[in-house]
Short mmCIF file of C-alpha atoms in Angstrom, two decimals:
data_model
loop_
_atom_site.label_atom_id
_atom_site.label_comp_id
_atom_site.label_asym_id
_atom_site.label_seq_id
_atom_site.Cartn_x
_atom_site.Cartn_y
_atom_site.Cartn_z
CA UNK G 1 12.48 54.46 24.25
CA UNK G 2 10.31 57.84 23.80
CA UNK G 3 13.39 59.35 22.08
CA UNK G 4 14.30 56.97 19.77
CA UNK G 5 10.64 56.23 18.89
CA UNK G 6 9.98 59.88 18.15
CA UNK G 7 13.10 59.99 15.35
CA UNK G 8 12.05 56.82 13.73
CA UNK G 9 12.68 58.33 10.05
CA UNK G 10 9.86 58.66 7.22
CA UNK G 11 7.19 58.48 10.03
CA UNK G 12 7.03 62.46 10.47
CA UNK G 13 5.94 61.63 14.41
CA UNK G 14 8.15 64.02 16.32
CA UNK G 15 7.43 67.01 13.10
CA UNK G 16 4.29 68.03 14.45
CA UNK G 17 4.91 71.64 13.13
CA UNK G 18 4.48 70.13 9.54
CA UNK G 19 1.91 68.32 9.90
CA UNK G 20 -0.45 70.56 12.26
CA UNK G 21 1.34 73.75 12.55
CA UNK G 22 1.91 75.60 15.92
CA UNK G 23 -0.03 78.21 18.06
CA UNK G 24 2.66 79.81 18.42
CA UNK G 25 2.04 82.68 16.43
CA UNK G 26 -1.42 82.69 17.68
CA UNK G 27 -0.04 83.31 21.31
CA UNK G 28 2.30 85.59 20.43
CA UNK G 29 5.72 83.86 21.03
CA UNK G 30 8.95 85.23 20.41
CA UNK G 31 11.12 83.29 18.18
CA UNK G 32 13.88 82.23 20.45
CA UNK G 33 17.97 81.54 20.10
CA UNK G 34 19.04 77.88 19.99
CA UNK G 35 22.57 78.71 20.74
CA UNK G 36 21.48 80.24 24.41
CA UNK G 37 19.03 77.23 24.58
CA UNK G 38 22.01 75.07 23.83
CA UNK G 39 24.50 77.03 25.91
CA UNK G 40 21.37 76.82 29.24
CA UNK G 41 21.04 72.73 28.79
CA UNK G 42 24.99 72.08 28.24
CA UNK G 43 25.38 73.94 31.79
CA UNK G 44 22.41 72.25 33.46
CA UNK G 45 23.58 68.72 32.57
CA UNK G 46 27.44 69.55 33.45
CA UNK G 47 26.29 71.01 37.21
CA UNK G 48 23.45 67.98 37.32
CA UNK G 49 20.54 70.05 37.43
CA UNK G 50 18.72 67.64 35.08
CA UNK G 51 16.64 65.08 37.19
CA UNK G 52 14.99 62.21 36.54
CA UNK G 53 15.02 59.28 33.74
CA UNK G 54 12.54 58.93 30.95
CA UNK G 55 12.26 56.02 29.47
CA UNK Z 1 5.32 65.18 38.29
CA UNK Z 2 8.34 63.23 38.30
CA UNK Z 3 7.81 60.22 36.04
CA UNK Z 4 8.37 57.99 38.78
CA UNK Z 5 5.52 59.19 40.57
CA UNK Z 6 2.59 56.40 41.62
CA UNK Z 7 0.48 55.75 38.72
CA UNK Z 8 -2.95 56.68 40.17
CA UNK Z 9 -0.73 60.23 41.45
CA UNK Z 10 -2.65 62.18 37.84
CA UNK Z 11 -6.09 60.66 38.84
CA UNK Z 12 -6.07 61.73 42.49
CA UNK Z 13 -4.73 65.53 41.73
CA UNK Z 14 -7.38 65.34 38.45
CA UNK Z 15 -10.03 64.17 41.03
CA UNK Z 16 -9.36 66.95 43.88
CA UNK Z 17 -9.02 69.43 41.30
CA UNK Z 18 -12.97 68.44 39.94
CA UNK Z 19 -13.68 68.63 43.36
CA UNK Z 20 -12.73 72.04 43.90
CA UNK Z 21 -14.72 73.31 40.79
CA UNK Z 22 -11.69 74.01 38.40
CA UNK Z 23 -12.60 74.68 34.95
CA UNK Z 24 -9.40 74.01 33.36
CA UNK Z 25 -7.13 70.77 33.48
CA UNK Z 26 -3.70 70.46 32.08
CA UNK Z 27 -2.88 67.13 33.14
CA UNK Z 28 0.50 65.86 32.80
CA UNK Z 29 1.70 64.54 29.79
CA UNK Z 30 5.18 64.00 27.74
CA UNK Z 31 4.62 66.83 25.12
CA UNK Z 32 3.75 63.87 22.39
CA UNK Z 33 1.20 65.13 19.60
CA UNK Z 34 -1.78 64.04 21.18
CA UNK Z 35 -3.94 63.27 18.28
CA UNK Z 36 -1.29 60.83 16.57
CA UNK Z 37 -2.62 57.55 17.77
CA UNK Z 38 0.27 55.38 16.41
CA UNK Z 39 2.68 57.84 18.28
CA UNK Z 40 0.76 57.10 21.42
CA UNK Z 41 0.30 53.90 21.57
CA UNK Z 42 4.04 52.54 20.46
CA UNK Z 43 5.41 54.82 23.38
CA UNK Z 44 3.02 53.46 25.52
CA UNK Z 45 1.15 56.69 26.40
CA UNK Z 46 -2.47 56.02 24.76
CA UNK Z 47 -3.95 54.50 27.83
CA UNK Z 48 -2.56 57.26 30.42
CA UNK Z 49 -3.96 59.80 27.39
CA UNK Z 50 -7.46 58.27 27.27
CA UNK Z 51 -8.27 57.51 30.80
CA UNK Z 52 -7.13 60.94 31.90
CA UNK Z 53 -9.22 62.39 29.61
CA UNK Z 54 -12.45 60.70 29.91
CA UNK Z 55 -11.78 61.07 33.77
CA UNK Z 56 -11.64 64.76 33.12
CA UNK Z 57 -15.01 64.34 30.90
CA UNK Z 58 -16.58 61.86 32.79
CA UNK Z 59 -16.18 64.84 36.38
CA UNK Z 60 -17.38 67.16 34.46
CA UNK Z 61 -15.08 69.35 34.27
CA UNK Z 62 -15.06 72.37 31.81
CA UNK Z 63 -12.45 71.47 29.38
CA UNK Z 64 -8.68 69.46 29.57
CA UNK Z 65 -6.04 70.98 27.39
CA UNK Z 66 -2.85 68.91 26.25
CA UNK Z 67 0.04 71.14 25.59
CA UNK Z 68 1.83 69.23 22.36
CA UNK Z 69 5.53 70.57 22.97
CA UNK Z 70 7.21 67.01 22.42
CA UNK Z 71 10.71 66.87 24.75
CA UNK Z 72 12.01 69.54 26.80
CA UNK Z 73 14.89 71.11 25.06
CA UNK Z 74 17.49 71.68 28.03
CA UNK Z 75 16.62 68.56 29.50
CA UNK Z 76 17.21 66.19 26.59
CA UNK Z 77 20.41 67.88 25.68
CA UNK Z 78 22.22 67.84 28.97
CA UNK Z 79 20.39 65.29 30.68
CA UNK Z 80 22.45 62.48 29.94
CA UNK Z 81 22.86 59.84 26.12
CA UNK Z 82 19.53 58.62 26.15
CA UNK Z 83 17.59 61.28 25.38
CA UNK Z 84 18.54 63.46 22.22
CA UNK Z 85 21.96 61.34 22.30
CA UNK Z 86 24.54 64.09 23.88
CA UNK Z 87 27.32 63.19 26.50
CA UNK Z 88 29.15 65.89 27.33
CA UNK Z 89 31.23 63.91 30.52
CA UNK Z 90 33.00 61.86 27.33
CA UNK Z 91 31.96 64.60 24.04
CA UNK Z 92 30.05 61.20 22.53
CA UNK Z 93 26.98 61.27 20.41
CA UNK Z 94 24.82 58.75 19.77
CA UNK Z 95 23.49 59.54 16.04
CA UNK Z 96 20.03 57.92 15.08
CA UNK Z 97 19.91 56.88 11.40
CA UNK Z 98 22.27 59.98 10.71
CA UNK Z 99 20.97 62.44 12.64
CA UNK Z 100 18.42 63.71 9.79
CA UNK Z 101 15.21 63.53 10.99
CA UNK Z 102 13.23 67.07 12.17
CA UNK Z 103 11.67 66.99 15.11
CA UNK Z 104 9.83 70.02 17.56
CA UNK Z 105 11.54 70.49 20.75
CA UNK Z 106 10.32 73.20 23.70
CA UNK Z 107 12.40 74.83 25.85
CA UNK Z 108 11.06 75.35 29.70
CA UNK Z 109 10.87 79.02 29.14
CA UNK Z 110 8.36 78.58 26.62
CA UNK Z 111 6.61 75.97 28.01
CA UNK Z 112 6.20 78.59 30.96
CA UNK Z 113 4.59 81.26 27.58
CA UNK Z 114 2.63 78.56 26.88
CA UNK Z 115 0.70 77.85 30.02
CA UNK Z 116 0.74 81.64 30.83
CA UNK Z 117 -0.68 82.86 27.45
CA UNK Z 118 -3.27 80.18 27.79
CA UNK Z 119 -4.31 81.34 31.40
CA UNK Z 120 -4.32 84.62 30.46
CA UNK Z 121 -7.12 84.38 27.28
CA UNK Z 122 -9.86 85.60 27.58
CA UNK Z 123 -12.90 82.52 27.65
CA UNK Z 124 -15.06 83.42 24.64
CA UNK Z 125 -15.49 85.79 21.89
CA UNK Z 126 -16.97 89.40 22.69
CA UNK Z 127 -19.07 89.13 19.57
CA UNK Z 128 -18.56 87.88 15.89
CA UNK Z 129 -16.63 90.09 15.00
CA UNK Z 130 -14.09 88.95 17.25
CA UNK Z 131 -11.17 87.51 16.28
CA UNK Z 132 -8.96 87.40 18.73
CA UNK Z 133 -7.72 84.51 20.69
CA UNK Z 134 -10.13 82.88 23.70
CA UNK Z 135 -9.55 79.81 25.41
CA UNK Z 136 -12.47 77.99 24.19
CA UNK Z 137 -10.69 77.58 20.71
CA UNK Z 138 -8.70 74.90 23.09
CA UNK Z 139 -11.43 73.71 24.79
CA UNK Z 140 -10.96 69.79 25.12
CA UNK Z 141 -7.94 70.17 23.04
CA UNK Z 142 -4.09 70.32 22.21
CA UNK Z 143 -1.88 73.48 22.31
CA UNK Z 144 0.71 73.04 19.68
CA UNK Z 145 3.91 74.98 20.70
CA UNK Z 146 7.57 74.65 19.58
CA UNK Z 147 10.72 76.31 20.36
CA UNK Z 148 12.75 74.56 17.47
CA UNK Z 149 12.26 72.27 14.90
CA UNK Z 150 15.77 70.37 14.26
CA UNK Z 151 17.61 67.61 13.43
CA UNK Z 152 20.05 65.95 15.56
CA UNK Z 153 22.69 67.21 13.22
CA UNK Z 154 21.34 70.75 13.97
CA UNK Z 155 21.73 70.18 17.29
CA UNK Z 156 25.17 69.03 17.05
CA UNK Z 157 26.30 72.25 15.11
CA UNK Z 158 24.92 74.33 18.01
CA UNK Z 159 26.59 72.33 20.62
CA UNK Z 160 30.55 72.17 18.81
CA UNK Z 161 29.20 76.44 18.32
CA UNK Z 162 28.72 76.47 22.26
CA UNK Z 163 31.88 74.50 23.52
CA UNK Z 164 34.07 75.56 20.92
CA UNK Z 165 34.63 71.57 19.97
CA UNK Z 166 34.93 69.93 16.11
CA UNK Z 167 34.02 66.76 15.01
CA UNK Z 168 37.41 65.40 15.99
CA UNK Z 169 36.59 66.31 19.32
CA UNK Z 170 33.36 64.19 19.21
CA UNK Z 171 33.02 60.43 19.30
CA UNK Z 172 30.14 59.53 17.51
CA UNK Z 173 28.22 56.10 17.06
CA UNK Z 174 25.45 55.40 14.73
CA UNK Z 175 22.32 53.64 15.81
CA UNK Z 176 18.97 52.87 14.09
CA UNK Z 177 16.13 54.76 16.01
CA UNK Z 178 13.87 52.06 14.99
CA UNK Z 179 16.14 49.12 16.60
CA UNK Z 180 17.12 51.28 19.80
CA UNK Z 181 13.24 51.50 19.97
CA UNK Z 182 11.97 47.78 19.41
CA UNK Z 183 15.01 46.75 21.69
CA UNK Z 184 13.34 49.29 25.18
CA UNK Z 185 9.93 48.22 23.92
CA UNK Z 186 10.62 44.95 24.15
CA UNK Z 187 12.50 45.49 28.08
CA UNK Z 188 9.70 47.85 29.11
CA UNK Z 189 7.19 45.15 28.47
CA UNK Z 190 9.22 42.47 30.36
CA UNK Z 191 9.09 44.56 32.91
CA UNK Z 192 12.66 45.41 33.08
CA UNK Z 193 12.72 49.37 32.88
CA UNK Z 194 14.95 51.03 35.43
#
């Protein structure tokens, strides 16, 4: 229900970057690699190190 | 906290921790922009959101921060169809209105940044010339991080990237976000969530 409510389209809801912007410049984050962020949650869910159930 | 936790679980750790004198409160929270009411309140958060805040106010403690990071990256990928639509048991998909729509997603080791950066700012500016960061920019607040900002259909390319898969590889269904939404809504309220 949280999922699918935060992709409802033409709402902008789960876009927060647009409409507020981030801190994360202001803290000094590094931009990071989707592919190794990909390749870490493909591997978690496969050896069922994700836990619990959102709604 | 696991989300299965007892309801009054927040109040008592947001209690002990005014107790103990603790300036600081990040209470837990689902990573939804805090300031979009609309957000809040269809996904059912609002009233967790206000009464843990006015709790935190009401103690008098220093300041509550919210850290805005929407879902967890790994977690939604791998952690099963109904979160960012992914099973990779049966390489399905579950595509919401065609897998267009951006959204900011957090991975854990920034959410880890986040909370460390935050700790480690200093309170308040030196002078006025100071323009550096301090925590009191924050004060009663939301941090606003991101790892990513993607589409579903971004996230797909990453995963066929990662697994070496094509679309023929993938079964893919097409829902509407809305629907899938009013449908759980409507459980959730009759009481019926698992």
């Amino acid at each position: 229900m949280l999922y699918s409510r935060m992709v409802i389209p033409g709402t902008g809801d789960g876009d927060y970057e647009f409409a507020r912007g981030t801190h994360n410049a202001l803290l000094g984050f590094p931009v990071e690699d989707l592919e190794l962020a990909t390749r870490v949650g493909i591997q978690m869910g496969k050896n069922g190190e994700i836990v619990g159930h959102y709604v | 906290m696991a989300v299965s936790a007892p309801r009054d679980t927040l109040s008592k750790l947001i209690r002990a921790a005014a107790k103990a004198g603790v300036p600081y409160i990040m209470p837990n929270w689902f990573g939804h922009d805090a300031a979009n009411n609309v957000l809040c309140a269809d996904s059912f958060l609002a009233p967790m959101r206000d009464s843990v805040r006015s709790e935190i106010e009401i103690l008098g403690v220093r300041s509550y921060l919210l850290l805005v990071c929407n879902f967890w990256y790994e977690s939604s990928l791998g952690g099963g169809p109904d979160r960012y639509g992914f099973d990779f048991e049966q390489n399905s998909l579950i595509l919401f209105d065609g897998g267009n729509v951006p959204i900011n997603t957090t991975t854990w080791p920034q959410c880890r940044r986040a909370v460390a950066s935050l700790l480690s700012l200093k309170e308040l500016l030196d002078d006025e010339a100071d323009a550096s960061p301090t925590l009191s920019q924050f004060w009663n607040g939301n941090v606003h991080v991101s790892s990513f900002r993607v589409t579903q259909r971004d996230v797909f390319e990453s995963v066929k990237c990662v697994t070496g898969t094509t679309d023929k590889d993938w079964t893919i269904t097409h829902e509407s976000a809305e629907q899938n939404w009013k449908d759980s809504a409507a459980e959730l309220t009759k009481g019926n969530s698992q």
